[in-house]
PDB file of C-alpha atoms in Angstrom:
ATOM      1  CA  UNK Y 203     -10.871 -81.090  42.542  1.00  0.00           C
ATOM      2  CA  UNK Y 204      -7.411 -81.665  41.008  1.00  0.00           C
ATOM      3  CA  UNK Y 205      -8.948 -83.056  37.812  1.00  0.00           C
ATOM      4  CA  UNK Y 206     -11.484 -80.223  37.712  1.00  0.00           C
ATOM      5  CA  UNK Y 207      -8.949 -77.397  37.919  1.00  0.00           C
ATOM      6  CA  UNK Y 208      -6.651 -79.154  35.429  1.00  0.00           C
ATOM      7  CA  UNK Y 209      -9.522 -79.731  32.969  1.00  0.00           C
ATOM      8  CA  UNK Y 210     -10.634 -76.096  32.963  1.00  0.00           C
ATOM      9  CA  UNK Y 211      -7.044 -74.836  33.040  1.00  0.00           C
ATOM     10  CA  UNK Y 212      -7.144 -72.775  36.212  1.00  0.00           C
ATOM     11  CA  UNK Y 213      -3.696 -71.641  37.351  1.00  0.00           C
ATOM     12  CA  UNK Y 214      -2.537 -71.616  40.967  1.00  0.00           C
ATOM     13  CA  UNK Y 215      -3.831 -68.522  42.703  1.00  0.00           C
ATOM     14  CA  UNK Y 216      -6.815 -68.024  40.373  1.00  0.00           C
ATOM     15  CA  UNK Y 217      -9.712 -66.616  42.389  1.00  0.00           C
ATOM     16  CA  UNK Y 218     -12.903 -68.672  42.678  1.00  0.00           C
ATOM     17  CA  UNK Y 219     -16.482 -67.771  43.567  1.00  0.00           C
ATOM     18  CA  UNK Y 220     -18.951 -70.314  44.951  1.00  0.00           C
ATOM     19  CA  UNK Y 221     -21.963 -70.375  47.243  1.00  0.00           C
ATOM     20  CA  UNK Y 222     -22.997 -72.459  50.206  1.00  0.00           C
ATOM     21  CA  UNK Y 223     -24.144 -75.019  51.064  1.00  0.00           C
ATOM     22  CA  UNK Y 224     -21.088 -77.223  51.079  1.00  0.00           C
ATOM     23  CA  UNK Y 225     -23.514 -80.131  50.785  1.00  0.00           C
ATOM     24  CA  UNK Y 226     -23.803 -79.228  47.089  1.00  0.00           C
ATOM     25  CA  UNK Y 227     -21.155 -79.795  44.437  1.00  0.00           C
ATOM     26  CA  UNK Y 228     -20.974 -76.112  43.475  1.00  0.00           C
ATOM     27  CA  UNK Y 229     -20.027 -75.199  47.059  1.00  0.00           C
ATOM     28  CA  UNK Y 230     -17.782 -78.121  47.986  1.00  0.00           C
ATOM     29  CA  UNK Y 231     -16.154 -79.495  44.831  1.00  0.00           C
ATOM     30  CA  UNK Y 232     -16.163 -76.358  42.677  1.00  0.00           C
ATOM     31  CA  UNK Y 233     -15.532 -73.994  45.571  1.00  0.00           C
ATOM     32  CA  UNK Y 234     -13.802 -75.099  48.748  1.00  0.00           C
ATOM     33  CA  UNK Y 235     -11.878 -78.104  47.384  1.00  0.00           C
ATOM     34  CA  UNK Y 236     -10.851 -76.408  44.123  1.00  0.00           C
ATOM     35  CA  UNK Y 237      -9.581 -73.353  46.037  1.00  0.00           C
ATOM     36  CA  UNK Y 238      -7.620 -75.634  48.385  1.00  0.00           C
ATOM     37  CA  UNK Y 239      -5.995 -77.448  45.449  1.00  0.00           C
ATOM     38  CA  UNK Y 240      -5.060 -74.161  43.777  1.00  0.00           C
ATOM     39  CA  UNK Y 241      -4.198 -72.365  47.026  1.00  0.00           C
ATOM     40  CA  UNK Y 242      -6.430 -69.647  45.697  1.00  0.00           C
ATOM     41  CA  UNK Y 243      -8.679 -66.972  47.132  1.00  0.00           C
ATOM     42  CA  UNK Y 244     -12.261 -68.147  47.503  1.00  0.00           C
ATOM     43  CA  UNK Y 245     -15.308 -65.930  47.741  1.00  0.00           C
ATOM     44  CA  UNK Y 246     -17.740 -68.326  49.426  1.00  0.00           C
ATOM     45  CA  UNK Y 247     -21.177 -66.736  49.635  1.00  0.00           C
ATOM     46  CA  UNK Y 248     -23.404 -67.835  52.503  1.00  0.00           C
ATOM     47  CA  UNK Y 249     -26.343 -67.727  50.070  1.00  0.00           C
ATOM     48  CA  UNK Y 250     -27.005 -66.734  46.482  1.00  0.00           C
ATOM     49  CA  UNK Y 251     -27.276 -62.957  46.216  1.00  0.00           C
ATOM     50  CA  UNK Y 252     -27.068 -61.664  42.648  1.00  0.00           C
ATOM     51  CA  UNK Y 253     -26.017 -58.157  43.744  1.00  0.00           C
ATOM     52  CA  UNK Y 254     -23.062 -59.461  45.757  1.00  0.00           C
ATOM     53  CA  UNK Y 255     -22.149 -61.851  42.959  1.00  0.00           C
ATOM     54  CA  UNK Y 256     -22.181 -59.065  40.374  1.00  0.00           C
ATOM     55  CA  UNK Y 257     -19.890 -56.958  42.604  1.00  0.00           C
ATOM     56  CA  UNK Y 258     -17.471 -59.897  42.820  1.00  0.00           C
ATOM     57  CA  UNK Y 259     -17.641 -60.313  39.027  1.00  0.00           C
ATOM     58  CA  UNK Y 260     -16.910 -56.583  38.587  1.00  0.00           C
ATOM     59  CA  UNK Y 261     -13.843 -56.760  40.851  1.00  0.00           C
ATOM     60  CA  UNK Y 262     -12.099 -58.866  38.173  1.00  0.00           C
ATOM     61  CA  UNK Y 263     -10.284 -60.705  40.984  1.00  0.00           C
ATOM     62  CA  UNK Y 264     -11.965 -64.035  40.179  1.00  0.00           C
ATOM     63  CA  UNK Y 265     -11.436 -66.314  37.171  1.00  0.00           C
ATOM     64  CA  UNK Y 266     -13.970 -69.033  38.056  1.00  0.00           C
ATOM     65  CA  UNK Y 267     -17.587 -69.105  39.172  1.00  0.00           C
ATOM     66  CA  UNK Y 268     -19.656 -72.210  39.891  1.00  0.00           C
ATOM     67  CA  UNK Y 269     -23.399 -72.081  40.312  1.00  0.00           C
ATOM     68  CA  UNK Y 270     -26.695 -73.484  39.106  1.00  0.00           C
ATOM     69  CA  UNK Y 271     -28.789 -72.826  35.992  1.00  0.00           C
ATOM     70  CA  UNK Y 272     -31.249 -70.887  38.179  1.00  0.00           C
ATOM     71  CA  UNK Y 273     -28.450 -68.615  39.413  1.00  0.00           C
ATOM     72  CA  UNK Y 274     -27.266 -68.046  35.831  1.00  0.00           C
ATOM     73  CA  UNK Y 275     -30.833 -67.261  34.788  1.00  0.00           C
ATOM     74  CA  UNK Y 276     -31.177 -64.576  37.479  1.00  0.00           C
ATOM     75  CA  UNK Y 277     -27.801 -63.069  36.522  1.00  0.00           C
ATOM     76  CA  UNK Y 278     -28.788 -63.032  32.856  1.00  0.00           C
ATOM     77  CA  UNK Y 279     -32.102 -61.262  33.560  1.00  0.00           C
ATOM     78  CA  UNK Y 280     -31.230 -58.651  36.181  1.00  0.00           C
ATOM     79  CA  UNK Y 281     -31.005 -55.070  34.898  1.00  0.00           C
ATOM     80  CA  UNK Y 282     -27.470 -53.819  34.279  1.00  0.00           C
ATOM     81  CA  UNK Y 283     -26.272 -50.653  32.591  1.00  0.00           C
ATOM     82  CA  UNK Y 284     -24.084 -51.668  29.624  1.00  0.00           C
ATOM     83  CA  UNK Y 285     -21.521 -54.450  29.500  1.00  0.00           C
ATOM     84  CA  UNK Y 286     -20.539 -56.236  32.697  1.00  0.00           C
ATOM     85  CA  UNK Y 287     -17.484 -58.409  33.396  1.00  0.00           C
ATOM     86  CA  UNK Y 288     -17.637 -62.015  34.589  1.00  0.00           C
ATOM     87  CA  UNK Y 289     -15.042 -64.660  35.399  1.00  0.00           C
ATOM     88  CA  UNK Y 290     -13.580 -66.244  32.268  1.00  0.00           C
ATOM     89  CA  UNK Y 291     -14.819 -69.686  33.339  1.00  0.00           C
ATOM     90  CA  UNK Y 292     -18.435 -70.038  34.500  1.00  0.00           C
ATOM     91  CA  UNK Y 293     -19.708 -73.548  35.268  1.00  0.00           C
ATOM     92  CA  UNK Y 294     -23.254 -74.599  36.084  1.00  0.00           C
ATOM     93  CA  UNK Y 295     -24.521 -77.876  37.457  1.00  0.00           C
ATOM     94  CA  UNK Y 296     -27.416 -79.151  39.494  1.00  0.00           C
ATOM     95  CA  UNK Y 297     -29.962 -79.054  36.709  1.00  0.00           C
ATOM     96  CA  UNK Y 298     -30.496 -78.772  32.987  1.00  0.00           C
ATOM     97  CA  UNK Y 299     -29.215 -75.611  31.341  1.00  0.00           C
ATOM     98  CA  UNK Y 300     -31.671 -74.263  28.780  1.00  0.00           C
ATOM     99  CA  UNK Y 301     -30.456 -72.763  25.517  1.00  0.00           C
ATOM    100  CA  UNK Y 302     -32.271 -69.496  26.372  1.00  0.00           C
ATOM    101  CA  UNK Y 303     -30.447 -69.107  29.707  1.00  0.00           C
ATOM    102  CA  UNK Y 304     -27.097 -69.934  28.073  1.00  0.00           C
ATOM    103  CA  UNK Y 305     -27.710 -67.364  25.288  1.00  0.00           C
ATOM    104  CA  UNK Y 306     -28.800 -64.622  27.717  1.00  0.00           C
ATOM    105  CA  UNK Y 307     -25.810 -65.188  30.001  1.00  0.00           C
ATOM    106  CA  UNK Y 308     -23.355 -65.154  27.099  1.00  0.00           C
ATOM    107  CA  UNK Y 309     -24.932 -62.026  25.602  1.00  0.00           C
ATOM    108  CA  UNK Y 310     -24.799 -60.271  28.990  1.00  0.00           C
ATOM    109  CA  UNK Y 311     -21.291 -61.306  30.088  1.00  0.00           C
ATOM    110  CA  UNK Y 312     -19.562 -62.449  26.868  1.00  0.00           C
ATOM    111  CA  UNK Y 313     -18.661 -65.725  28.623  1.00  0.00           C
ATOM    112  CA  UNK Y 314     -20.142 -69.155  27.858  1.00  0.00           C
ATOM    113  CA  UNK Y 315     -21.785 -71.234  30.569  1.00  0.00           C
ATOM    114  CA  UNK Y 316     -20.035 -74.593  30.815  1.00  0.00           C
ATOM    115  CA  UNK Y 317     -22.445 -77.255  31.959  1.00  0.00           C
ATOM    116  CA  UNK Y 318     -21.279 -80.091  34.170  1.00  0.00           C
ATOM    117  CA  UNK Y 319     -22.765 -83.188  35.704  1.00  0.00           C
ATOM    118  CA  UNK Y 320     -21.729 -84.566  39.049  1.00  0.00           C
ATOM    119  CA  UNK Y 321     -22.644 -85.223  42.624  1.00  0.00           C
ATOM    120  CA  UNK Y 322     -21.143 -84.018  45.844  1.00  0.00           C
ATOM    121  CA  UNK Y 323     -20.118 -87.540  46.817  1.00  0.00           C
ATOM    122  CA  UNK Y 324     -18.485 -88.366  43.472  1.00  0.00           C
ATOM    123  CA  UNK Y 325     -17.169 -85.000  42.352  1.00  0.00           C
ATOM    124  CA  UNK Y 326     -17.495 -83.734  38.814  1.00  0.00           C
ATOM    125  CA  UNK Y 327     -18.290 -86.578  36.429  1.00  0.00           C
ATOM    126  CA  UNK Y 328     -18.573 -84.651  33.146  1.00  0.00           C
ATOM    127  CA  UNK Y 329     -17.755 -81.106  32.096  1.00  0.00           C
ATOM    128  CA  UNK Y 330     -17.969 -79.136  28.859  1.00  0.00           C
ATOM    129  CA  UNK Y 331     -14.312 -78.091  28.626  1.00  0.00           C
ATOM    130  CA  UNK Y 332     -14.469 -77.154  24.925  1.00  0.00           C
ATOM    131  CA  UNK Y 333     -12.955 -73.928  23.670  1.00  0.00           C
ATOM    132  CA  UNK Y 334     -15.162 -70.909  24.454  1.00  0.00           C
ATOM    133  CA  UNK Y 335     -16.586 -70.767  20.913  1.00  0.00           C
ATOM    134  CA  UNK Y 336     -17.476 -74.496  20.986  1.00  0.00           C
ATOM    135  CA  UNK Y 337     -19.263 -74.633  24.382  1.00  0.00           C
ATOM    136  CA  UNK Y 338     -22.829 -75.972  23.952  1.00  0.00           C
ATOM    137  CA  UNK Y 339     -25.846 -75.679  26.226  1.00  0.00           C
ATOM    138  CA  UNK Y 340     -27.236 -79.060  25.139  1.00  0.00           C
ATOM    139  CA  UNK Y 341     -24.440 -81.160  26.635  1.00  0.00           C
ATOM    140  CA  UNK Y 342     -22.829 -81.699  29.999  1.00  0.00           C
ATOM    141  CA  UNK Y 343     -19.544 -82.356  28.223  1.00  0.00           C
ATOM    142  CA  UNK Y 344     -17.242 -85.328  28.366  1.00  0.00           C
ATOM    143  CA  UNK Y 345     -16.202 -87.541  31.239  1.00  0.00           C
ATOM    144  CA  UNK Y 346     -13.471 -86.147  33.455  1.00  0.00           C
ATOM    145  CA  UNK Y 347     -10.050 -87.835  33.315  1.00  0.00           C
ATOM    146  CA  UNK Y 348     -10.198 -91.242  35.024  1.00  0.00           C
ATOM    147  CA  UNK Y 349     -14.004 -91.401  35.017  1.00  0.00           C
ATOM    148  CA  UNK Y 350     -15.775 -94.140  33.053  1.00  0.00           C
ATOM    149  CA  UNK Y 351     -19.448 -93.462  32.300  1.00  0.00           C
ATOM    150  CA  UNK Y 352     -21.942 -95.826  30.722  1.00  0.00           C
ATOM    151  CA  UNK Y 353     -25.671 -95.899  30.177  1.00  0.00           C
ATOM    152  CA  UNK Y 354     -27.135 -99.344  30.845  1.00  0.00           C
ATOM    153  CA  UNK Y 355     -29.593-101.314  32.920  1.00  0.00           C
ATOM    154  CA  UNK Y 356     -26.681-103.212  34.489  1.00  0.00           C
ATOM    155  CA  UNK Y 357     -23.322-101.697  35.585  1.00  0.00           C
ATOM    156  CA  UNK Y 358     -21.415-104.108  33.328  1.00  0.00           C
ATOM    157  CA  UNK Y 359     -23.638-103.661  30.266  1.00  0.00           C
ATOM    158  CA  UNK Y 360     -24.176-100.898  27.775  1.00  0.00           C
ATOM    159  CA  UNK Y 361     -27.002 -99.626  25.614  1.00  0.00           C
ATOM    160  CA  UNK Y 362     -26.889 -98.175  22.100  1.00  0.00           C
ATOM    161  CA  UNK Y 363     -26.395 -94.403  21.798  1.00  0.00           C
ATOM    162  CA  UNK Y 364     -29.637 -92.487  22.272  1.00  0.00           C
ATOM    163  CA  UNK Y 365     -31.220 -95.170  24.470  1.00  0.00           C
ATOM    164  CA  UNK Y 366     -32.508 -94.240  27.914  1.00  0.00           C
ATOM    165  CA  UNK Y 367     -31.047 -96.105  30.869  1.00  0.00           C
ATOM    166  CA  UNK Y 368     -29.342 -95.752  34.223  1.00  0.00           C
ATOM    167  CA  UNK Y 369     -26.104 -93.785  34.495  1.00  0.00           C
ATOM    168  CA  UNK Y 370     -23.261 -95.908  35.853  1.00  0.00           C
ATOM    169  CA  UNK Y 371     -19.879 -94.454  36.671  1.00  0.00           C
ATOM    170  CA  UNK Y 372     -16.601 -95.796  37.841  1.00  0.00           C
ATOM    171  CA  UNK Y 373     -13.813 -93.762  39.321  1.00  0.00           C
ATOM    172  CA  UNK Y 374     -11.770 -95.033  42.251  1.00  0.00           C
ATOM    173  CA  UNK Y 375     -10.077 -91.636  42.576  1.00  0.00           C
ATOM    174  CA  UNK Y 376     -13.309 -89.679  42.991  1.00  0.00           C
ATOM    175  CA  UNK Y 377     -15.690 -91.880  44.950  1.00  0.00           C
ATOM    176  CA  UNK Y 378     -16.184 -91.358  48.665  1.00  0.00           C
ATOM    177  CA  UNK Y 379     -15.730 -94.396  50.897  1.00  0.00           C
ATOM    178  CA  UNK Y 380     -18.785 -96.603  51.039  1.00  0.00           C
ATOM    179  CA  UNK Y 381     -19.758 -96.207  47.374  1.00  0.00           C
ATOM    180  CA  UNK Y 382     -17.455 -98.843  45.904  1.00  0.00           C
ATOM    181  CA  UNK Y 383     -19.100-101.955  44.466  1.00  0.00           C
TER     182      UNK Y 383
END
């Protein structure tokens, strides 16, 4: 959570919005743990409700929202009169973000969707932390500080760029006990 908030540049006290369950990265890592690190207000929704989420967006009290591509798709499609505010940093994980969903969300809220890759037990592994104009829907960004990622059949090997293989990661700071090899 410390690396996450540092990578996206969230200041202490910045409000965050996330949704349960805490068994998912967007609830635990991007919500509860990030708010604890920042000592920030957290709007933790007991379930995804686009109407409640839009009211939280409109309050302008929150600078960060973490959700899934499906949540972003619903927000980008629901009817709204005119422009609508959103947190300045919106991150999605838990599935592939399509270019159409990213375009709709940005057109609706004037904020890019930053895709990430991670797991609840390892935290955020990669994140698109590019400047707002350089955020891309076709990438999950770069490895977080301290995280080594490689694509290979073996954890000590590597494959040429563009080759399919297993994702191996190493990060003693992020791994939960029991996952070390």
